[in-house]
Amino acid sequence: MRKFRTIASVGIATAALLALTACNSGSPGSTGGDGDDSSTEDLWEVATDVDLQDSPTYDDMVARDGVVIGVKEDQPGLGYLDPATNERSGFDIDIARWLAASLGFDDDQITFEAIPSANREQAIINGDIDYYVGTYSITDARKEQINFAGPYFVTGQGLLVAADNDTIESDADLTSDVTVCSATGSTPIQNIKDNYDAQTEEFDTYSQCVEALKSGQVDAVTTDEAILIGYAAQEPENLKVVGETFSEERYGIGLPKGDTALTEYFNTVLTDGGDTWQAIFDKNLGASGVTTTQPEVDPVD
Amino acid sequence: MGIIIDNLDLWGDALWGTLVLFFAGAAIALVLGLIVGAMRVSPVPIARAVGTVYVNVVRNTPLTLLFFFFAFGVPLLVGTRVDFLALGIWALGLYTATYVAETIRSGINTVPVGQAEAARALGLTFSQVMTLIVLPQASRSVIPPMMSVLIALLKNTTVAAGFSVLNLGSIRAYLSERGENALGVLLWVMVIFIVLVLLLGWLQRWLEIRWKVTR
């Protein structure tokens, strides 16, 4: 009898462990782009005669002969690190590479650092990274701590729901019996709290929200539609994006406060880039069927 | 100070979240820990085995994994939607109960075995021996280690921040979004925790003096 109980409890423990590991399988696979993974070099050229004065950040890059860029790594199609191949891909990653090339750094001189949303300002202030490209919305509060170049992309808050959900079709359906999930303390979740009746849940990453959505703990995941499209493209049989966007988010490149020279330099590169921006967009997000054009950059304050 | 005054709404909610997690988690941990501690010294072999397996499995599992299991696994198992605050409280309570059980067991071991034997000789049952003779004596010697367990529980509440429970551990993410300096926020969180833990330390002193016995 005692032996049986021991075996039974070991079995229960094993089942619990299996449940744990099963829950942790929420990381999305790579969407990649459609087609050429081979090289991005033909989209732009590495500059050779860079003339950039009065930029302490650029001086640091030259001194260490390399550039450190903050990015996201859990957003398919935007900023994504493939755990199998260790390759980074996405629209934001290519924008970051393009800007590095405009400063005269080729791909093997770039170090990418994955920085979570809530730590971005501090990483820039501390000088851990030279600049940040990763679904970074330009806001007045952030402008008090850092500089923004751009915007280089404009999107808006959207909704991701289960594929078989037919009650939520737009933000008008976010009533008090609906639970919405997003990243802890993020702008989208605060927008829901301030302007809608829906209940909210918050996790560190969007992947965890998507996991909660699939297990039925929440009814919808909200954040910028560009990010949601990436998840829907991963599992079209389980997830879908619904409705129109209901806010405007303008993605910028985060830079150290006061580095006006580098901010203006990046703005000029974005503005004079010709077809490069469109080529980067088509390569990474074109498969989603969404079409858009490059936004105009803001003048530097 | 501006970080506090400009965001009073959020600090209030966050402090409330921490206190709810702490008190509810402590209630579960103390009750369950007492039961499990008693099971581990009971004369019934099955009770001892269950208590031992529970303590050794749960105490040896990282708290974050337990939270993961509760936040994502339990809703799947029960098949309905469960409030994340309740899940967080249970994760904290069940985890801390193992430490409470071991603390109580160590306290029971400080009571001379002759006390229990004498009580049994008088015809008291096991539960009477425990509640009337052993636990009242054991509780005095477990005050300092029990308070350490509760302090650890208080600080462990911050793990719930990653699992959709607003508390002092998650406030930094909110205030970064409002444009506050992250290090300034963390300094204030530290100050609040030091004050809360000092209060527990004061409670410990008070209990020690109140329950003091001369041996």
Short mmCIF file of C-alpha atoms in Angstrom, two decimals:
data_model
loop_
_atom_site.label_atom_id
_atom_site.label_comp_id
_atom_site.label_asym_id
_atom_site.label_seq_id
_atom_site.Cartn_x
_atom_site.Cartn_y
_atom_site.Cartn_z
CA MET A 1 0.00 0.00 0.00
CA ARG A 2 2.76 2.39 0.95
CA LYS A 3 4.62 1.54 -2.22
CA PHE A 4 1.54 2.22 -4.31
CA ARG A 5 1.12 5.65 -2.73
CA THR A 6 4.69 6.58 -3.41
CA ILE A 7 4.31 5.59 -7.05
CA ALA A 8 1.03 7.50 -7.29
CA SER A 9 2.55 10.66 -5.87
CA VAL A 10 5.51 10.43 -8.22
CA GLY A 11 3.00 10.14 -11.05
CA ILE A 12 1.16 13.23 -9.88
CA ALA A 13 4.40 15.16 -9.63
CA THR A 14 5.38 14.12 -13.15
CA ALA A 15 2.00 15.19 -14.50
CA ALA A 16 2.41 18.57 -12.84
CA LEU A 17 5.83 19.01 -14.40
CA LEU A 18 4.52 18.05 -17.83
CA ALA A 19 1.73 20.60 -17.45
CA LEU A 20 4.33 23.22 -16.63
CA THR A 21 6.46 22.56 -19.65
CA ALA A 22 3.43 22.36 -21.93
CA CYS A 23 2.39 25.79 -20.79
CA ASN A 24 5.71 27.25 -21.66
CA SER A 25 5.49 26.44 -25.35
CA GLY A 26 3.99 29.76 -26.32
CA SER A 27 6.87 31.27 -28.23
CA PRO A 28 5.97 31.86 -31.84
CA GLY A 29 7.95 30.45 -34.73
CA SER A 30 9.49 32.65 -37.35
CA THR A 31 7.35 34.15 -40.05
CA GLY A 32 10.49 35.27 -41.80
CA GLY A 33 9.61 37.17 -44.92
CA ASP A 34 8.37 35.98 -48.22
CA GLY A 35 11.46 34.93 -50.03
CA ASP A 36 14.86 36.38 -49.86
CA ASP A 37 16.44 35.61 -46.50
CA SER A 38 19.81 35.63 -48.21
CA SER A 39 20.84 39.22 -47.74
CA THR A 40 19.57 42.68 -47.08
CA GLU A 41 22.70 44.26 -48.46
CA ASP A 42 21.06 44.92 -51.83
CA LEU A 43 18.41 47.07 -50.11
CA TRP A 44 20.99 49.60 -48.95
CA GLU A 45 24.71 50.26 -49.01
CA VAL A 46 27.07 50.76 -46.10
CA ALA A 47 28.12 54.40 -46.11
CA THR A 48 31.82 55.14 -46.33
CA ASP A 49 32.12 58.92 -46.03
CA VAL A 50 30.11 59.66 -42.88
CA ASP A 51 30.34 63.26 -41.77
CA LEU A 52 28.60 63.56 -38.41
CA GLN A 53 29.84 66.13 -35.91
CA ASP A 54 28.69 67.02 -32.39
CA SER A 55 27.16 63.62 -31.72
CA PRO A 56 28.56 62.04 -28.54
CA THR A 57 26.71 58.80 -29.32
CA TYR A 58 28.35 58.54 -32.74
CA ASP A 59 31.75 59.31 -31.21
CA ASP A 60 31.22 56.38 -28.82
CA MET A 61 30.33 54.08 -31.71
CA VAL A 62 33.47 55.06 -33.61
CA ALA A 63 35.61 54.63 -30.50
CA ARG A 64 34.42 51.05 -29.97
CA ASP A 65 34.20 50.39 -33.73
CA GLY A 66 30.68 49.04 -33.46
CA VAL A 67 27.10 49.92 -32.68
CA VAL A 68 24.84 48.52 -29.96
CA ILE A 69 21.14 48.56 -30.85
CA GLY A 70 18.24 47.82 -28.53
CA VAL A 71 15.50 45.69 -30.08
CA LYS A 72 12.59 43.36 -29.32
CA GLU A 73 12.95 39.64 -29.93
CA ASP A 74 9.48 38.22 -29.36
CA GLN A 75 7.56 40.00 -32.10
CA PRO A 76 7.31 38.01 -35.32
CA GLY A 77 7.64 40.20 -38.42
CA LEU A 78 8.89 43.20 -36.44
CA GLY A 79 11.69 42.23 -34.07
CA TYR A 80 12.18 38.51 -33.74
CA LEU A 81 14.99 36.18 -32.69
CA ASP A 82 14.66 32.68 -34.06
CA PRO A 83 15.76 30.44 -31.17
CA ALA A 84 16.71 27.64 -33.56
CA THR A 85 18.91 29.53 -35.99
CA ASN A 86 19.77 32.46 -33.70
CA GLU A 87 18.90 34.83 -36.54
CA ARG A 88 17.14 38.11 -36.03
CA SER A 89 14.52 39.18 -38.50
CA GLY A 90 11.76 41.72 -38.86
CA PHE A 91 10.88 45.19 -40.03
CA ASP A 92 12.38 46.95 -37.00
CA ILE A 93 15.57 44.89 -37.21
CA ASP A 94 16.07 45.86 -40.86
CA ILE A 95 15.39 49.54 -40.12
CA ALA A 96 18.03 49.31 -37.36
CA ARG A 97 20.50 47.69 -39.77
CA TRP A 98 19.79 50.27 -42.44
CA LEU A 99 20.46 53.14 -40.02
CA ALA A 100 23.66 51.46 -38.83
CA ALA A 101 24.74 51.12 -42.47
CA SER A 102 24.07 54.83 -42.99
CA LEU A 103 26.57 55.48 -40.18
CA GLY A 104 29.17 53.27 -41.87
CA PHE A 105 28.71 50.05 -39.84
CA ASP A 106 28.08 46.77 -41.59
CA ASP A 107 26.18 43.83 -40.11
CA ASP A 108 29.09 42.23 -38.26
CA GLN A 109 29.75 45.48 -36.38
CA ILE A 110 26.21 45.48 -34.93
CA THR A 111 25.41 44.10 -31.48
CA PHE A 112 21.71 43.62 -30.80
CA GLU A 113 20.44 43.81 -27.22
CA ALA A 114 16.92 42.65 -26.37
CA ILE A 115 15.42 45.22 -23.96
CA PRO A 116 11.86 44.79 -22.58
CA SER A 117 9.45 47.69 -23.05
CA ALA A 118 9.53 48.96 -19.48
CA ASN A 119 13.35 49.17 -19.40
CA ARG A 120 13.91 51.08 -22.62
CA GLU A 121 14.34 54.63 -21.31
CA GLN A 122 16.69 53.47 -18.57
CA ALA A 123 18.82 51.48 -21.04
CA ILE A 124 19.21 54.57 -23.24
CA ILE A 125 19.93 56.86 -20.28
CA ASN A 126 22.53 54.42 -18.91
CA GLY A 127 24.21 54.21 -22.31
CA ASP A 128 23.72 50.42 -22.50
CA ILE A 129 22.58 50.90 -26.10
CA ASP A 130 23.26 53.56 -28.74
CA TYR A 131 19.73 53.62 -30.08
CA TYR A 132 16.52 51.59 -29.84
CA VAL A 133 14.35 50.33 -32.70
CA GLY A 134 11.45 48.20 -31.47
CA THR A 135 7.78 49.27 -31.67
CA TYR A 136 8.71 52.33 -29.61
CA SER A 137 5.80 54.78 -29.60
CA ILE A 138 6.69 58.46 -29.56
CA THR A 139 5.08 60.07 -26.49
CA ASP A 140 5.58 63.40 -24.74
CA ALA A 141 6.37 61.70 -21.42
CA ARG A 142 9.19 59.70 -23.00
CA LYS A 143 10.50 62.76 -24.83
CA GLU A 144 11.36 64.24 -21.43
CA GLN A 145 13.92 61.46 -20.93
CA ILE A 146 15.13 60.64 -24.45
CA ASN A 147 15.15 61.86 -28.06
CA PHE A 148 13.11 60.33 -30.88
CA ALA A 149 14.03 60.21 -34.56
CA GLY A 150 11.21 59.42 -36.96
CA PRO A 151 8.44 58.31 -36.91
CA TYR A 152 9.33 55.56 -39.31
CA PHE A 153 6.07 53.62 -38.99
CA VAL A 154 2.50 54.44 -38.01
CA THR A 155 0.10 51.83 -36.68
CA GLY A 156 -2.69 51.76 -34.10
CA GLN A 157 -4.18 49.72 -31.31
CA GLY A 158 -5.91 46.57 -32.52
CA LEU A 159 -7.56 43.43 -31.14
CA LEU A 160 -6.54 39.79 -31.38
CA VAL A 161 -9.17 37.18 -30.51
CA ALA A 162 -9.67 33.44 -30.83
CA ALA A 163 -10.49 32.39 -34.38
CA ASP A 164 -13.88 30.99 -33.31
CA ASN A 165 -14.87 34.14 -31.40
CA ASP A 166 -17.76 35.88 -33.17
CA THR A 167 -18.89 38.22 -30.39
CA ILE A 168 -15.94 40.62 -30.49
CA GLU A 169 -15.76 42.39 -33.85
CA SER A 170 -14.36 45.79 -32.91
CA ASP A 171 -13.44 47.92 -29.90
CA ALA A 172 -17.16 48.76 -29.52
CA ASP A 173 -17.64 45.19 -28.23
CA LEU A 174 -15.29 45.67 -25.27
CA THR A 175 -18.06 45.54 -22.66
CA SER A 176 -17.75 44.79 -18.96
CA ASP A 177 -18.02 41.01 -19.46
CA VAL A 178 -14.98 40.97 -21.75
CA THR A 179 -11.43 40.49 -20.45
CA VAL A 180 -8.58 42.10 -22.39
CA CYS A 181 -4.88 41.34 -21.97
CA SER A 182 -1.73 43.33 -22.78
CA ALA A 183 1.77 44.01 -21.48
CA THR A 184 2.02 45.17 -17.83
CA GLY A 185 1.41 48.90 -17.53
CA SER A 186 1.61 49.48 -21.28
CA THR A 187 -0.13 52.35 -23.08
CA PRO A 188 -2.70 50.05 -24.78
CA ILE A 189 -3.83 48.50 -21.47
CA GLN A 190 -4.08 51.94 -19.83
CA ASN A 191 -6.17 53.10 -22.79
CA ILE A 192 -8.56 50.18 -22.18
CA LYS A 193 -8.78 50.99 -18.46
CA ASP A 194 -9.41 54.68 -19.08
CA ASN A 195 -11.87 54.49 -21.95
CA TYR A 196 -13.61 51.10 -21.92
CA ASP A 197 -15.63 49.01 -19.45
CA ALA A 198 -13.72 45.81 -20.18
CA GLN A 199 -11.76 43.99 -17.47
CA THR A 200 -7.99 43.75 -17.89
CA GLU A 201 -5.18 41.27 -17.30
CA GLU A 202 -1.48 42.03 -17.67
CA PHE A 203 1.63 39.93 -18.33
CA ASP A 204 5.26 40.76 -18.98
CA THR A 205 5.18 39.72 -22.61
CA TYR A 206 2.58 39.54 -25.36
CA SER A 207 3.40 35.83 -25.80
CA GLN A 208 2.01 35.17 -22.30
CA CYS A 209 -1.17 37.08 -23.18
CA VAL A 210 -1.55 35.00 -26.32
CA GLU A 211 -1.10 31.90 -24.15
CA ALA A 212 -3.83 33.13 -21.77
CA LEU A 213 -6.03 33.82 -24.80
CA LYS A 214 -5.59 30.29 -26.07
CA SER A 215 -6.36 28.79 -22.63
CA GLY A 216 -9.53 30.89 -22.41
CA GLN A 217 -8.41 33.01 -19.46
CA VAL A 218 -8.87 36.20 -21.51
CA ASP A 219 -11.12 37.08 -24.46
CA ALA A 220 -8.82 39.40 -26.39
CA VAL A 221 -5.23 40.60 -26.58
CA THR A 222 -4.66 44.24 -27.44
CA THR A 223 -1.61 46.19 -28.54
CA ASP A 224 -0.39 47.76 -31.78
CA GLU A 225 -1.96 45.97 -34.73
CA ALA A 226 1.41 45.46 -36.38
CA ILE A 227 2.41 43.15 -33.50
CA LEU A 228 -0.91 41.30 -33.47
CA ILE A 229 -0.74 40.56 -37.19
CA GLY A 230 2.50 38.74 -36.53
CA TYR A 231 0.85 36.40 -33.99
CA ALA A 232 -2.22 35.83 -36.17
CA ALA A 233 0.06 34.89 -39.07
CA GLN A 234 1.67 32.25 -36.80
CA GLU A 235 -1.54 30.41 -35.97
CA PRO A 236 -4.31 31.47 -38.36
CA GLU A 237 -6.36 28.44 -37.28
CA ASN A 238 -6.43 29.66 -33.63
CA LEU A 239 -6.14 33.45 -33.75
CA LYS A 240 -7.45 36.37 -35.77
CA VAL A 241 -7.18 40.16 -35.78
CA VAL A 242 -10.54 41.97 -35.77
CA GLY A 243 -11.82 45.51 -36.32
CA GLU A 244 -10.22 48.81 -37.20
CA THR A 245 -7.36 50.30 -35.21
CA PHE A 246 -8.64 52.63 -32.48
CA SER A 247 -5.63 54.78 -31.66
CA GLU A 248 -2.58 56.09 -33.44
CA GLU A 249 0.87 54.91 -32.47
CA ARG A 250 3.88 56.45 -34.16
CA TYR A 251 7.04 54.37 -33.88
CA GLY A 252 10.28 56.30 -33.45
CA ILE A 253 13.94 55.50 -32.92
CA GLY A 254 14.95 56.12 -29.30
CA LEU A 255 18.20 58.06 -28.83
CA PRO A 256 20.03 59.60 -25.89
CA LYS A 257 18.50 62.91 -24.79
CA GLY A 258 20.12 65.93 -26.35
CA ASP A 259 21.89 64.18 -29.22
CA THR A 260 20.28 66.47 -31.80
CA ALA A 261 22.95 65.83 -34.42
CA LEU A 262 22.29 62.07 -34.58
CA THR A 263 18.49 62.58 -34.40
CA GLU A 264 18.60 64.89 -37.41
CA TYR A 265 20.98 62.55 -39.22
CA PHE A 266 18.56 59.62 -38.82
CA ASN A 267 15.63 61.79 -39.93
CA THR A 268 17.55 62.74 -43.07
CA VAL A 269 18.39 59.10 -43.82
CA LEU A 270 14.71 58.12 -43.43
CA THR A 271 13.53 61.05 -45.57
CA ASP A 272 16.12 60.65 -48.35
CA GLY A 273 15.93 56.86 -48.38
CA GLY A 274 13.95 56.63 -51.59
CA ASP A 275 12.54 53.13 -52.07
CA THR A 276 14.51 51.56 -49.23
CA TRP A 277 11.72 51.92 -46.64
CA GLN A 278 9.14 50.36 -48.96
CA ALA A 279 11.50 47.52 -49.81
CA ILE A 280 12.06 46.76 -46.11
CA PHE A 281 8.30 46.85 -45.47
CA ASP A 282 7.49 44.53 -48.38
CA LYS A 283 10.18 42.08 -47.33
CA ASN A 284 8.97 41.76 -43.71
CA LEU A 285 5.28 42.65 -43.51
CA GLY A 286 4.15 42.56 -47.13
CA ALA A 287 2.87 38.99 -46.74
CA SER A 288 0.19 40.17 -44.27
CA GLY A 289 -1.63 41.88 -47.15
CA VAL A 290 -1.50 45.24 -45.37
CA THR A 291 -0.25 48.08 -47.55
CA THR A 292 1.03 51.36 -46.22
CA THR A 293 3.39 54.18 -47.05
CA GLN A 294 6.29 55.69 -45.20
CA PRO A 295 5.25 58.47 -42.76
CA GLU A 296 6.96 61.85 -42.75
CA VAL A 297 9.42 62.45 -39.93
CA ASP A 298 8.80 64.99 -37.17
CA PRO A 299 10.97 68.10 -37.05
CA VAL A 300 13.50 67.89 -34.20
CA ASP A 301 12.52 70.05 -31.20
CA MET B 1 8.69 62.61 -3.68
CA GLY B 2 7.05 63.72 -6.93
CA ILE B 3 7.07 60.10 -8.09
CA ILE B 4 4.74 59.27 -5.17
CA ILE B 5 2.55 62.36 -5.10
CA ASP B 6 1.94 62.58 -8.86
CA ASN B 7 0.89 58.92 -9.01
CA LEU B 8 -0.90 58.39 -5.69
CA ASP B 9 -3.70 56.40 -7.37
CA LEU B 10 -1.27 53.80 -8.63
CA TRP B 11 0.79 53.52 -5.44
CA GLY B 12 -2.40 53.01 -3.43
CA ASP B 13 -3.59 50.20 -5.71
CA ALA B 14 -0.14 48.60 -5.78
CA LEU B 15 0.25 48.67 -1.99
CA TRP B 16 -3.26 47.22 -1.62
CA GLY B 17 -2.36 44.42 -4.04
CA THR B 18 0.78 43.57 -2.06
CA LEU B 19 -1.10 43.55 1.26
CA VAL B 20 -3.93 41.37 -0.07
CA LEU B 21 -1.42 38.87 -1.45
CA PHE B 22 0.48 38.90 1.83
CA PHE B 23 -2.42 38.53 4.28
CA ALA B 24 -4.44 36.06 2.21
CA GLY B 25 -1.30 34.08 1.33
CA ALA B 26 -0.21 34.07 4.99
CA ALA B 27 -3.65 32.88 6.14
CA ILE B 28 -3.50 29.89 3.77
CA ALA B 29 0.14 29.20 4.60
CA LEU B 30 -0.34 29.28 8.38
CA VAL B 31 -3.45 27.08 8.43
CA LEU B 32 -2.19 24.60 5.85
CA GLY B 33 1.34 24.67 7.29
CA LEU B 34 0.00 23.82 10.75
CA ILE B 35 -1.92 20.87 9.33
CA VAL B 36 1.00 19.60 7.26
CA GLY B 37 3.42 20.10 10.17
CA ALA B 38 1.13 18.02 12.39
CA MET B 39 0.83 15.38 9.66
CA ARG B 40 4.59 15.07 9.52
CA VAL B 41 4.82 14.15 13.23
CA SER B 42 1.57 12.18 13.40
CA PRO B 43 1.51 8.48 14.29
CA VAL B 44 -0.37 7.65 11.05
CA PRO B 45 2.10 6.47 8.35
CA ILE B 46 -0.05 7.63 5.42
CA ALA B 47 -0.39 11.13 6.90
CA ARG B 48 3.37 11.28 7.36
CA ALA B 49 3.97 10.14 3.77
CA VAL B 50 1.55 12.65 2.26
CA GLY B 51 3.05 15.47 4.34
CA THR B 52 6.58 14.49 3.35
CA VAL B 53 5.79 14.29 -0.37
CA TYR B 54 3.96 17.62 -0.31
CA VAL B 55 6.77 19.44 1.48
CA ASN B 56 9.49 17.93 -0.68
CA VAL B 57 7.76 18.52 -4.01
CA VAL B 58 6.45 22.04 -3.42
CA ARG B 59 9.39 23.35 -1.40
CA ASN B 60 11.84 22.15 -4.04
CA THR B 61 10.00 23.80 -6.93
CA PRO B 62 10.96 27.39 -7.88
CA LEU B 63 8.18 29.83 -6.99
CA THR B 64 8.07 31.22 -10.54
CA LEU B 65 7.34 27.75 -11.90
CA LEU B 66 4.53 27.34 -9.37
CA PHE B 67 3.10 30.66 -10.49
CA PHE B 68 3.38 29.58 -14.11
CA PHE B 69 1.52 26.39 -13.30
CA PHE B 70 -1.21 28.25 -11.44
CA ALA B 71 -1.62 31.04 -14.00
CA PHE B 72 -1.61 28.88 -17.14
CA GLY B 73 -2.09 25.27 -16.04
CA VAL B 74 -4.80 25.42 -13.37
CA PRO B 75 -7.36 27.25 -15.58
CA LEU B 76 -6.91 24.52 -18.20
CA LEU B 77 -7.32 21.79 -15.57
CA VAL B 78 -10.47 23.23 -13.98
CA GLY B 79 -11.86 24.30 -17.35
CA THR B 80 -13.20 27.65 -16.20
CA ARG B 81 -11.86 31.16 -15.89
CA VAL B 82 -10.16 31.84 -12.55
CA ASP B 83 -9.24 35.23 -11.14
CA PHE B 84 -5.48 35.76 -11.35
CA LEU B 85 -5.39 37.35 -7.89
CA ALA B 86 -6.92 34.18 -6.42
CA LEU B 87 -4.45 32.03 -8.36
CA GLY B 88 -1.56 34.16 -7.10
CA ILE B 89 -2.76 33.90 -3.49
CA TRP B 90 -3.00 30.11 -3.73
CA ALA B 91 0.42 29.80 -5.35
CA LEU B 92 1.98 31.90 -2.58
CA GLY B 93 -0.02 30.17 0.17
CA LEU B 94 0.74 26.61 -0.93
CA TYR B 95 4.41 27.44 -1.45
CA THR B 96 4.87 29.17 1.90
CA ALA B 97 2.89 26.46 3.73
CA THR B 98 5.81 24.06 3.24
CA TYR B 99 8.17 26.45 5.04
CA VAL B 100 5.60 27.02 7.78
CA ALA B 101 5.22 23.24 8.19
CA GLU B 102 8.95 22.72 8.57
CA THR B 103 9.26 25.64 10.97
CA ILE B 104 6.47 24.21 13.12
CA ARG B 105 8.04 20.76 12.99
CA SER B 106 11.33 22.17 14.19
CA GLY B 107 9.44 23.91 16.99
CA ILE B 108 7.72 20.66 17.94
CA ASN B 109 11.12 19.01 18.13
CA THR B 110 12.14 21.50 20.82
CA VAL B 111 9.40 20.18 23.14
CA PRO B 112 10.85 17.34 25.26
CA VAL B 113 9.37 14.02 24.17
CA GLY B 114 8.48 13.24 27.81
CA GLN B 115 5.81 15.94 27.67
CA ALA B 116 3.94 14.14 24.91
CA GLU B 117 4.46 10.77 26.58
CA ALA B 118 3.10 12.08 29.88
CA ALA B 119 0.09 13.55 28.12
CA ARG B 120 -0.55 10.29 26.32
CA ALA B 121 -0.24 8.40 29.61
CA LEU B 122 -3.02 10.60 30.98
CA GLY B 123 -5.23 9.34 28.13
CA LEU B 124 -5.14 12.38 25.82
CA THR B 125 -5.67 11.76 22.10
CA PHE B 126 -3.13 12.81 19.45
CA SER B 127 -5.00 16.03 18.63
CA GLN B 128 -5.34 16.84 22.34
CA VAL B 129 -1.63 16.22 22.87
CA MET B 130 -0.85 18.56 19.97
CA THR B 131 -3.29 21.39 20.76
CA LEU B 132 -3.05 21.36 24.56
CA ILE B 133 0.53 20.34 25.29
CA VAL B 134 2.94 20.45 22.35
CA LEU B 135 1.89 23.34 20.07
CA PRO B 136 1.49 25.94 22.86
CA GLN B 137 5.10 25.25 23.88
CA ALA B 138 6.37 24.91 20.33
CA SER B 139 4.79 28.19 19.19
CA ARG B 140 7.04 30.18 21.53
CA SER B 141 10.24 28.90 20.06
CA VAL B 142 9.11 29.27 16.44
CA ILE B 143 8.37 33.00 16.57
CA PRO B 144 11.70 34.22 15.10
CA PRO B 145 11.94 31.64 12.26
CA MET B 146 8.21 31.98 11.53
CA MET B 147 8.63 35.73 11.17
CA SER B 148 11.46 35.12 8.69
CA VAL B 149 9.11 32.91 6.69
CA LEU B 150 6.47 35.66 6.69
CA ILE B 151 9.03 38.28 5.64
CA ALA B 152 10.08 36.04 2.76
CA LEU B 153 6.40 35.66 1.84
CA LEU B 154 5.97 39.44 1.83
CA LYS B 155 8.85 39.85 -0.57
CA ASN B 156 7.76 36.88 -2.70
CA THR B 157 4.49 38.71 -3.44
CA THR B 158 6.42 40.66 -6.09
CA VAL B 159 6.64 37.51 -8.22
CA ALA B 160 2.89 37.87 -8.81
CA ALA B 161 3.68 41.04 -10.78
CA GLY B 162 4.59 38.85 -13.74
CA PHE B 163 1.25 37.07 -13.56
CA SER B 164 -1.30 39.82 -13.90
CA VAL B 165 -1.60 40.89 -10.26
CA LEU B 166 -0.96 44.58 -9.68
CA ASN B 167 1.36 45.04 -6.67
CA LEU B 168 4.48 46.93 -5.69
CA GLY B 169 6.52 44.65 -7.95
CA SER B 170 4.70 45.78 -11.08
CA ILE B 171 4.50 49.50 -10.39
CA ARG B 172 7.78 50.23 -12.16
CA ALA B 173 6.36 49.06 -15.50
CA TYR B 174 3.39 51.40 -15.08
CA LEU B 175 5.43 54.41 -14.08
CA SER B 176 7.96 53.88 -16.89
CA GLU B 177 4.98 54.21 -19.20
CA ARG B 178 4.04 57.47 -17.45
CA GLY B 179 7.57 58.73 -18.01
CA GLU B 180 8.95 58.42 -14.47
CA ASN B 181 12.56 57.48 -13.86
CA ALA B 182 12.75 53.70 -13.29
CA LEU B 183 15.52 53.85 -10.66
CA GLY B 184 13.67 56.50 -8.66
CA VAL B 185 10.58 54.27 -8.62
CA LEU B 186 12.61 51.26 -7.48
CA LEU B 187 14.13 53.29 -4.64
CA TRP B 188 10.65 54.14 -3.36
CA VAL B 189 9.54 50.50 -3.67
CA MET B 190 12.58 49.57 -1.58
CA VAL B 191 11.72 52.16 1.08
CA ILE B 192 8.14 50.85 1.33
CA PHE B 193 9.31 47.26 1.69
CA ILE B 194 11.79 48.20 4.41
CA VAL B 195 9.01 49.94 6.33
CA LEU B 196 6.67 46.94 5.93
CA VAL B 197 9.34 44.49 7.05
CA LEU B 198 10.24 46.69 10.03
CA LEU B 199 6.59 46.47 11.06
CA LEU B 200 6.82 42.66 10.98
CA GLY B 201 10.03 42.83 12.99
CA TRP B 202 8.24 44.96 15.56
CA LEU B 203 5.41 42.41 15.71
CA GLN B 204 8.01 39.71 16.33
CA ARG B 205 9.51 41.60 19.29
CA TRP B 206 6.07 42.18 20.74
CA LEU B 207 5.11 38.49 20.47
CA GLU B 208 8.43 37.37 21.94
CA ILE B 209 8.00 39.55 24.99
CA ARG B 210 4.33 38.66 25.41
CA TRP B 211 4.84 34.89 25.19
CA LYS B 212 8.10 34.77 27.06
CA VAL B 213 8.48 31.79 29.42
CA THR B 214 11.16 30.98 31.88
CA ARG B 215 12.53 27.53 31.42
#
